């Protein structure tokens, strides 16, 4: 998986102008046009434009493209809100990754969805796909992974960190898989799985690298802490001195002394003040 991720990064570095700039703009415009068409045909367009592997084998190859733009919701308000968020998140990801990488991410989601439909079809199901709902939801996960503490307005007035919505998104994926299996809809069961697979391919190396950097940082911090304490012990006639009352272990050998992890810097406190002191800040260390 790391090799695949590195190969994608190398390709994007070598081809900085490859891809479709403002891809989500075309997705939104196509979805709105398809929504209007569905209204004019009283939703009959769904029958002829959905991704149906059996129909594709009979020559209806346009379904490989038209299903991309099929709206999930028939409610104008719900469609407007979802398209707004997808457009916003897509642009944010494109600005962060660059056009080539975002284009690969979105197109690979489309390709995997098509493969999922055919897998479900050959497994004995219909494999019908009506839109890229799970691909777009996985795009939300991608944005949340890169900006976990970003604040959004739930229902436009409740502030909430996006990482909590991402957990709800994952629960929705699990619900989709379970309910689809329960009714025998293998296409509906495979679609969320392949959308998550696309997310994992792009983000597992990112998370593993981030975890290694954090472990290395904690290791260096612990080493510096031990070195600082050891140096202070050799430079003074005592090992520990309370930063509040000035008591030392040389004067009070039976007293407990501890270092506070919440204070900026390395400050020791006696047993009377370890839980009763004003924490040092970065400004105090300057």
mmCIF file of C-alpha atoms in Angstrom:
data_model
loop_
_atom_site.group_PDB
_atom_site.id
_atom_site.type_symbol
_atom_site.label_atom_id
_atom_site.label_comp_id
_atom_site.label_asym_id
_atom_site.label_seq_id
_atom_site.Cartn_x
_atom_site.Cartn_y
_atom_site.Cartn_z
ATOM 1 C CA UNK A 1 0.000 0.000 0.000
ATOM 2 C CA UNK A 2 2.876 2.343 0.776
ATOM 3 C CA UNK A 3 4.406 1.546 -2.614
ATOM 4 C CA UNK A 4 1.142 2.382 -4.384
ATOM 5 C CA UNK A 5 0.876 5.645 -2.471
ATOM 6 C CA UNK A 6 4.491 6.532 -3.316
ATOM 7 C CA UNK A 7 3.852 5.717 -6.976
ATOM 8 C CA UNK A 8 0.885 8.107 -7.003
ATOM 9 C CA UNK A 9 3.006 10.825 -5.400
ATOM 10 C CA UNK A 10 5.781 10.320 -7.970
ATOM 11 C CA UNK A 11 3.300 10.470 -10.838
ATOM 12 C CA UNK A 12 1.786 13.713 -9.497
ATOM 13 C CA UNK A 13 5.251 15.239 -9.032
ATOM 14 C CA UNK A 14 6.247 14.351 -12.611
ATOM 15 C CA UNK A 15 2.939 15.493 -14.133
ATOM 16 C CA UNK A 16 1.915 18.636 -12.207
ATOM 17 C CA UNK A 17 -0.496 19.752 -14.943
ATOM 18 C CA UNK A 18 -2.305 16.446 -15.343
ATOM 19 C CA UNK A 19 -5.885 16.143 -14.145
ATOM 20 C CA UNK A 20 -9.144 18.067 -14.319
ATOM 21 C CA UNK A 21 -8.983 21.486 -12.636
ATOM 22 C CA UNK A 22 -12.120 22.306 -10.608
ATOM 23 C CA UNK A 23 -13.369 18.754 -11.049
ATOM 24 C CA UNK A 24 -16.109 19.159 -8.434
ATOM 25 C CA UNK A 25 -17.560 22.082 -10.370
ATOM 26 C CA UNK A 26 -18.301 19.754 -13.287
ATOM 27 C CA UNK A 27 -19.654 17.090 -10.929
ATOM 28 C CA UNK A 28 -22.034 19.614 -9.351
ATOM 29 C CA UNK A 29 -23.173 21.050 -12.698
ATOM 30 C CA UNK A 30 -23.740 17.559 -14.123
ATOM 31 C CA UNK A 31 -25.683 16.497 -11.021
ATOM 32 C CA UNK A 32 -27.952 19.551 -11.205
ATOM 33 C CA UNK A 33 -28.597 18.908 -14.905
ATOM 34 C CA UNK A 34 -29.384 15.272 -14.186
ATOM 35 C CA UNK A 35 -31.729 16.301 -11.355
ATOM 36 C CA UNK A 36 -33.673 18.537 -13.746
ATOM 37 C CA UNK A 37 -33.843 15.699 -16.272
ATOM 38 C CA UNK A 38 -35.179 13.313 -13.617
ATOM 39 C CA UNK A 39 -37.909 15.804 -12.704
ATOM 40 C CA UNK A 40 -38.908 16.309 -16.334
ATOM 41 C CA UNK A 41 -39.110 12.550 -16.900
ATOM 42 C CA UNK A 42 -40.791 11.852 -13.559
ATOM 43 C CA UNK A 43 -37.695 9.935 -12.386
ATOM 44 C CA UNK A 44 -37.775 7.615 -15.399
ATOM 45 C CA UNK A 45 -34.213 8.746 -16.194
ATOM 46 C CA UNK A 46 -33.014 6.670 -13.258
ATOM 47 C CA UNK A 47 -34.041 3.528 -15.115
ATOM 48 C CA UNK A 48 -32.002 4.287 -18.228
ATOM 49 C CA UNK A 49 -29.025 6.127 -16.686
ATOM 50 C CA UNK A 50 -28.163 4.044 -13.585
ATOM 51 C CA UNK A 51 -25.169 1.728 -13.609
ATOM 52 C CA UNK A 52 -26.671 -1.691 -14.396
ATOM 53 C CA UNK A 53 -24.024 -4.276 -15.439
ATOM 54 C CA UNK A 54 -26.593 -6.487 -17.177
ATOM 55 C CA UNK A 55 -27.712 -3.584 -19.396
ATOM 56 C CA UNK A 56 -24.111 -2.595 -20.135
ATOM 57 C CA UNK A 57 -23.477 -6.069 -21.524
ATOM 58 C CA UNK A 58 -26.358 -5.397 -23.905
ATOM 59 C CA UNK A 59 -24.657 -2.289 -25.318
ATOM 60 C CA UNK A 60 -25.878 0.491 -22.999
ATOM 61 C CA UNK A 61 -22.336 1.658 -22.273
ATOM 62 C CA UNK A 62 -23.391 5.240 -21.522
ATOM 63 C CA UNK A 63 -24.408 4.030 -18.081
ATOM 64 C CA UNK A 64 -20.699 3.878 -17.146
ATOM 65 C CA UNK A 65 -20.697 7.696 -17.197
ATOM 66 C CA UNK A 66 -24.253 8.855 -16.588
ATOM 67 C CA UNK A 67 -24.585 7.133 -13.210
ATOM 68 C CA UNK A 68 -21.864 9.456 -11.861
ATOM 69 C CA UNK A 69 -24.231 12.432 -11.957
ATOM 70 C CA UNK A 70 -27.401 10.807 -10.651
ATOM 71 C CA UNK A 71 -28.623 12.676 -7.531
ATOM 72 C CA UNK A 72 -29.360 10.562 -4.479
ATOM 73 C CA UNK A 73 -32.015 12.870 -3.082
ATOM 74 C CA UNK A 74 -35.186 14.103 -4.765
ATOM 75 C CA UNK A 75 -35.496 16.969 -2.281
ATOM 76 C CA UNK A 76 -34.196 20.279 -3.710
ATOM 77 C CA UNK A 77 -33.034 21.509 -0.291
ATOM 78 C CA UNK A 78 -31.245 18.264 0.579
ATOM 79 C CA UNK A 79 -29.587 18.202 -2.851
ATOM 80 C CA UNK A 80 -28.489 21.837 -2.547
ATOM 81 C CA UNK A 81 -26.910 21.283 0.877
ATOM 82 C CA UNK A 82 -25.108 18.087 -0.126
ATOM 83 C CA UNK A 83 -23.763 19.579 -3.367
ATOM 84 C CA UNK A 84 -22.564 22.665 -1.508
ATOM 85 C CA UNK A 85 -20.582 20.568 0.979
ATOM 86 C CA UNK A 86 -19.189 18.246 -1.694
ATOM 87 C CA UNK A 87 -18.083 21.213 -3.802
ATOM 88 C CA UNK A 88 -16.497 22.942 -0.815
ATOM 89 C CA UNK A 89 -14.664 19.845 0.429
ATOM 90 C CA UNK A 90 -13.559 18.896 -3.081
ATOM 91 C CA UNK A 91 -12.021 22.312 -3.647
ATOM 92 C CA UNK A 92 -10.288 22.196 -0.263
ATOM 93 C CA UNK A 93 -8.784 18.783 -1.064
ATOM 94 C CA UNK A 94 -7.706 19.936 -4.525
ATOM 95 C CA UNK A 95 -6.002 22.993 -3.024
ATOM 96 C CA UNK A 96 -4.263 20.811 -0.434
ATOM 97 C CA UNK A 97 -3.218 17.929 -2.708
ATOM 98 C CA UNK A 98 -3.047 19.611 -6.076
ATOM 99 C CA UNK A 99 -5.173 18.856 -9.141
ATOM 100 C CA UNK A 100 -3.394 15.625 -10.209
ATOM 101 C CA UNK A 101 -3.724 13.837 -6.872
ATOM 102 C CA UNK A 102 -7.308 14.908 -6.250
ATOM 103 C CA UNK A 103 -8.294 13.838 -9.759
ATOM 104 C CA UNK A 104 -6.734 10.417 -9.191
ATOM 105 C CA UNK A 105 -8.499 10.116 -5.832
ATOM 106 C CA UNK A 106 -11.935 10.896 -7.249
ATOM 107 C CA UNK A 107 -11.564 8.909 -10.483
ATOM 108 C CA UNK A 108 -10.232 5.877 -8.613
ATOM 109 C CA UNK A 109 -13.376 6.055 -6.464
ATOM 110 C CA UNK A 110 -15.480 5.978 -9.646
ATOM 111 C CA UNK A 111 -13.523 3.039 -11.083
ATOM 112 C CA UNK A 112 -13.800 1.075 -7.839
ATOM 113 C CA UNK A 113 -17.556 1.730 -7.730
ATOM 114 C CA UNK A 114 -17.903 0.349 -11.261
ATOM 115 C CA UNK A 115 -15.865 -2.712 -10.302
ATOM 116 C CA UNK A 116 -18.060 -3.152 -7.222
ATOM 117 C CA UNK A 117 -21.170 -3.176 -9.413
ATOM 118 C CA UNK A 118 -19.761 -5.904 -11.646
ATOM 119 C CA UNK A 119 -18.539 -7.924 -8.652
ATOM 120 C CA UNK A 120 -22.026 -7.776 -7.154
ATOM 121 C CA UNK A 121 -23.535 -8.714 -10.539
ATOM 122 C CA UNK A 122 -21.341 -11.800 -10.961
ATOM 123 C CA UNK A 123 -22.004 -12.737 -7.335
ATOM 124 C CA UNK A 124 -25.666 -13.172 -8.199
ATOM 125 C CA UNK A 125 -27.027 -9.697 -7.469
ATOM 126 C CA UNK A 126 -28.185 -6.862 -9.703
ATOM 127 C CA UNK A 127 -25.210 -4.603 -8.954
ATOM 128 C CA UNK A 128 -27.214 -1.436 -9.615
ATOM 129 C CA UNK A 129 -25.463 1.839 -8.734
ATOM 130 C CA UNK A 130 -27.322 5.154 -8.712
ATOM 131 C CA UNK A 131 -24.693 7.801 -8.126
ATOM 132 C CA UNK A 132 -21.461 8.295 -6.220
ATOM 133 C CA UNK A 133 -22.950 8.794 -2.794
ATOM 134 C CA UNK A 134 -20.354 6.740 -0.925
ATOM 135 C CA UNK A 135 -17.460 8.154 -2.969
ATOM 136 C CA UNK A 136 -18.530 11.656 -1.966
ATOM 137 C CA UNK A 137 -18.951 10.577 1.661
ATOM 138 C CA UNK A 138 -15.408 9.138 1.553
ATOM 139 C CA UNK A 139 -14.253 12.535 0.265
ATOM 140 C CA UNK A 140 -15.689 13.978 3.461
ATOM 141 C CA UNK A 141 -13.578 11.468 5.434
ATOM 142 C CA UNK A 142 -10.505 12.596 3.505
ATOM 143 C CA UNK A 143 -11.118 16.224 4.411
ATOM 144 C CA UNK A 144 -11.753 15.302 8.056
ATOM 145 C CA UNK A 145 -8.522 13.282 8.173
ATOM 146 C CA UNK A 146 -6.513 16.295 7.014
ATOM 147 C CA UNK A 147 -8.403 18.816 9.190
ATOM 148 C CA UNK A 148 -9.745 16.880 12.213
ATOM 149 C CA UNK A 149 -10.169 19.951 14.432
ATOM 150 C CA UNK A 150 -11.818 22.184 11.840
ATOM 151 C CA UNK A 151 -15.136 23.599 13.046
ATOM 152 C CA UNK A 152 -18.271 23.306 10.942
ATOM 153 C CA UNK A 153 -21.848 24.367 11.612
ATOM 154 C CA UNK A 154 -24.119 21.358 11.921
ATOM 155 C CA UNK A 155 -27.555 22.318 10.567
ATOM 156 C CA UNK A 156 -25.947 25.743 9.953
ATOM 157 C CA UNK A 157 -26.012 26.806 13.608
ATOM 158 C CA UNK A 158 -24.470 24.074 15.815
ATOM 159 C CA UNK A 159 -20.637 24.344 15.910
ATOM 160 C CA UNK A 160 -18.919 20.950 15.980
ATOM 161 C CA UNK A 161 -15.473 19.588 15.166
ATOM 162 C CA UNK A 162 -15.410 17.780 11.875
ATOM 163 C CA UNK A 163 -13.695 14.711 13.362
ATOM 164 C CA UNK A 164 -16.875 13.862 15.290
ATOM 165 C CA UNK A 165 -18.899 14.044 12.091
ATOM 166 C CA UNK A 166 -16.311 11.730 10.506
ATOM 167 C CA UNK A 167 -17.047 9.087 13.148
ATOM 168 C CA UNK A 168 -20.740 9.459 12.369
ATOM 169 C CA UNK A 169 -19.848 9.086 8.693
ATOM 170 C CA UNK A 170 -18.069 5.789 9.412
ATOM 171 C CA UNK A 171 -21.093 4.582 11.354
ATOM 172 C CA UNK A 172 -23.219 5.423 8.322
ATOM 173 C CA UNK A 173 -20.918 3.329 6.127
ATOM 174 C CA UNK A 174 -21.270 0.385 8.510
ATOM 175 C CA UNK A 175 -25.048 0.820 8.574
ATOM 176 C CA UNK A 176 -25.148 0.815 4.764
ATOM 177 C CA UNK A 177 -23.188 -2.431 4.565
ATOM 178 C CA UNK A 178 -25.276 -4.210 7.213
ATOM 179 C CA UNK A 179 -28.675 -3.165 5.861
ATOM 180 C CA UNK A 180 -27.700 -3.990 2.256
ATOM 181 C CA UNK A 181 -26.546 -7.474 3.247
ATOM 182 C CA UNK A 182 -29.751 -7.981 5.206
ATOM 183 C CA UNK A 183 -31.914 -7.400 2.104
ATOM 184 C CA UNK A 184 -29.523 -9.179 -0.288
ATOM 185 C CA UNK A 185 -28.426 -6.015 -2.103
ATOM 186 C CA UNK A 186 -24.803 -6.953 -2.791
ATOM 187 C CA UNK A 187 -24.214 -3.846 -4.874
ATOM 188 C CA UNK A 188 -25.255 -1.669 -1.946
ATOM 189 C CA UNK A 189 -23.030 -3.703 0.376
ATOM 190 C CA UNK A 190 -19.903 -3.529 -1.787
ATOM 191 C CA UNK A 191 -20.192 0.191 -2.699
ATOM 192 C CA UNK A 192 -19.321 1.565 0.786
ATOM 193 C CA UNK A 193 -16.539 -1.006 1.170
ATOM 194 C CA UNK A 194 -14.744 0.007 -2.048
ATOM 195 C CA UNK A 195 -15.219 3.709 -1.215
ATOM 196 C CA UNK A 196 -13.482 3.107 2.121
ATOM 197 C CA UNK A 197 -10.809 1.072 0.333
ATOM 198 C CA UNK A 198 -10.040 4.090 -1.826
ATOM 199 C CA UNK A 199 -9.762 6.228 1.322
ATOM 200 C CA UNK A 200 -7.441 3.697 3.006
ATOM 201 C CA UNK A 201 -5.103 3.530 -0.005
ATOM 202 C CA UNK A 202 -4.570 7.280 0.173
ATOM 203 C CA UNK A 203 -4.521 7.747 3.942
ATOM 204 C CA UNK A 204 -3.022 4.662 5.580
ATOM 205 C CA UNK A 205 0.538 5.771 4.606
ATOM 206 C CA UNK A 206 -0.318 9.304 5.791
ATOM 207 C CA UNK A 207 -1.485 8.084 9.211
ATOM 208 C CA UNK A 208 1.422 5.658 9.647
ATOM 209 C CA UNK A 209 3.971 8.364 8.810
ATOM 210 C CA UNK A 210 2.269 10.807 11.188
ATOM 211 C CA UNK A 211 2.335 8.202 13.990
ATOM 212 C CA UNK A 212 6.068 7.570 13.450
ATOM 213 C CA UNK A 213 6.800 11.298 13.649
ATOM 214 C CA UNK A 214 4.787 11.624 16.873
ATOM 215 C CA UNK A 215 6.559 8.640 18.466
ATOM 216 C CA UNK A 216 9.939 10.067 17.479
ATOM 217 C CA UNK A 217 8.972 13.460 18.947
ATOM 218 C CA UNK A 218 7.860 11.938 22.247
ATOM 219 C CA UNK A 219 11.072 9.913 22.420
ATOM 220 C CA UNK A 220 13.214 13.022 21.872
ATOM 221 C CA UNK A 221 11.213 14.980 24.459
ATOM 222 C CA UNK A 222 11.660 12.226 27.047
ATOM 223 C CA UNK A 223 15.395 12.093 26.312
ATOM 224 C CA UNK A 224 15.751 15.861 26.718
ATOM 225 C CA UNK A 225 13.798 15.704 29.984
ATOM 226 C CA UNK A 226 16.100 13.015 31.417
ATOM 227 C CA UNK A 227 19.185 14.915 30.292
ATOM 228 C CA UNK A 228 17.905 18.150 31.877
ATOM 229 C CA UNK A 229 17.094 16.466 35.183
ATOM 230 C CA UNK A 230 20.446 14.663 35.226
ATOM 231 C CA UNK A 231 22.351 17.882 34.490
ATOM 232 C CA UNK A 232 20.510 19.748 37.246
ATOM 233 C CA UNK A 233 21.299 16.994 39.708
ATOM 234 C CA UNK A 234 25.033 17.244 39.037
ATOM 235 C CA UNK A 235 25.102 21.042 39.116
ATOM 236 C CA UNK A 236 23.361 21.522 42.490
ATOM 237 C CA UNK A 237 23.886 20.185 46.034
ATOM 238 C CA UNK A 238 20.369 18.752 45.915
ATOM 239 C CA UNK A 239 18.440 16.635 43.462
ATOM 240 C CA UNK A 240 15.010 18.288 43.668
ATOM 241 C CA UNK A 241 13.786 21.729 44.680
ATOM 242 C CA UNK A 242 10.165 22.875 44.927
ATOM 243 C CA UNK A 243 9.473 25.744 42.536
ATOM 244 C CA UNK A 244 6.916 27.224 44.984
ATOM 245 C CA UNK A 245 8.353 27.018 48.506
ATOM 246 C CA UNK A 246 12.003 26.276 47.706
ATOM 247 C CA UNK A 247 12.215 23.098 49.816
ATOM 248 C CA UNK A 248 14.855 20.622 48.621
ATOM 249 C CA UNK A 249 15.320 16.901 49.092
ATOM 250 C CA UNK A 250 18.620 17.701 50.827
ATOM 251 C CA UNK A 251 16.762 19.632 53.561
ATOM 252 C CA UNK A 252 13.745 17.295 53.623
ATOM 253 C CA UNK A 253 14.992 13.828 52.660
ATOM 254 C CA UNK A 254 11.678 12.126 53.541
ATOM 255 C CA UNK A 255 9.539 14.421 51.395
ATOM 256 C CA UNK A 256 8.208 13.386 47.968
ATOM 257 C CA UNK A 257 9.102 15.583 44.981
ATOM 258 C CA UNK A 258 7.441 15.378 41.517
ATOM 259 C CA UNK A 259 7.675 17.107 38.131
ATOM 260 C CA UNK A 260 4.492 18.628 36.684
ATOM 261 C CA UNK A 261 3.663 17.499 33.145
ATOM 262 C CA UNK A 262 1.225 20.377 32.595
ATOM 263 C CA UNK A 263 3.777 23.117 33.206
ATOM 264 C CA UNK A 264 5.832 24.535 30.351
ATOM 265 C CA UNK A 265 9.456 23.555 30.907
ATOM 266 C CA UNK A 266 10.725 21.288 33.693
ATOM 267 C CA UNK A 267 9.544 22.377 37.159
ATOM 268 C CA UNK A 268 9.674 20.305 40.328
ATOM 269 C CA UNK A 269 7.240 20.574 43.246
ATOM 270 C CA UNK A 270 7.121 19.123 46.730
ATOM 271 C CA UNK A 271 4.260 16.901 47.866
ATOM 272 C CA UNK A 272 2.472 19.945 49.295
ATOM 273 C CA UNK A 273 2.437 21.861 46.037
ATOM 274 C CA UNK A 274 2.404 19.266 43.224
ATOM 275 C CA UNK A 275 -1.402 19.561 43.078
ATOM 276 C CA UNK A 276 -1.571 23.094 44.438
ATOM 277 C CA UNK A 277 0.344 25.521 42.250
ATOM 278 C CA UNK A 278 -0.117 27.870 39.305
ATOM 279 C CA UNK A 279 1.103 26.156 36.150
ATOM 280 C CA UNK A 280 4.039 27.708 34.310
ATOM 281 C CA UNK A 281 3.272 28.883 30.761
ATOM 282 C CA UNK A 282 5.397 29.514 27.677
ATOM 283 C CA UNK A 283 5.434 33.241 28.552
ATOM 284 C CA UNK A 284 6.914 32.430 31.982
ATOM 285 C CA UNK A 285 9.776 30.571 30.315
ATOM 286 C CA UNK A 286 10.779 33.569 28.196
#
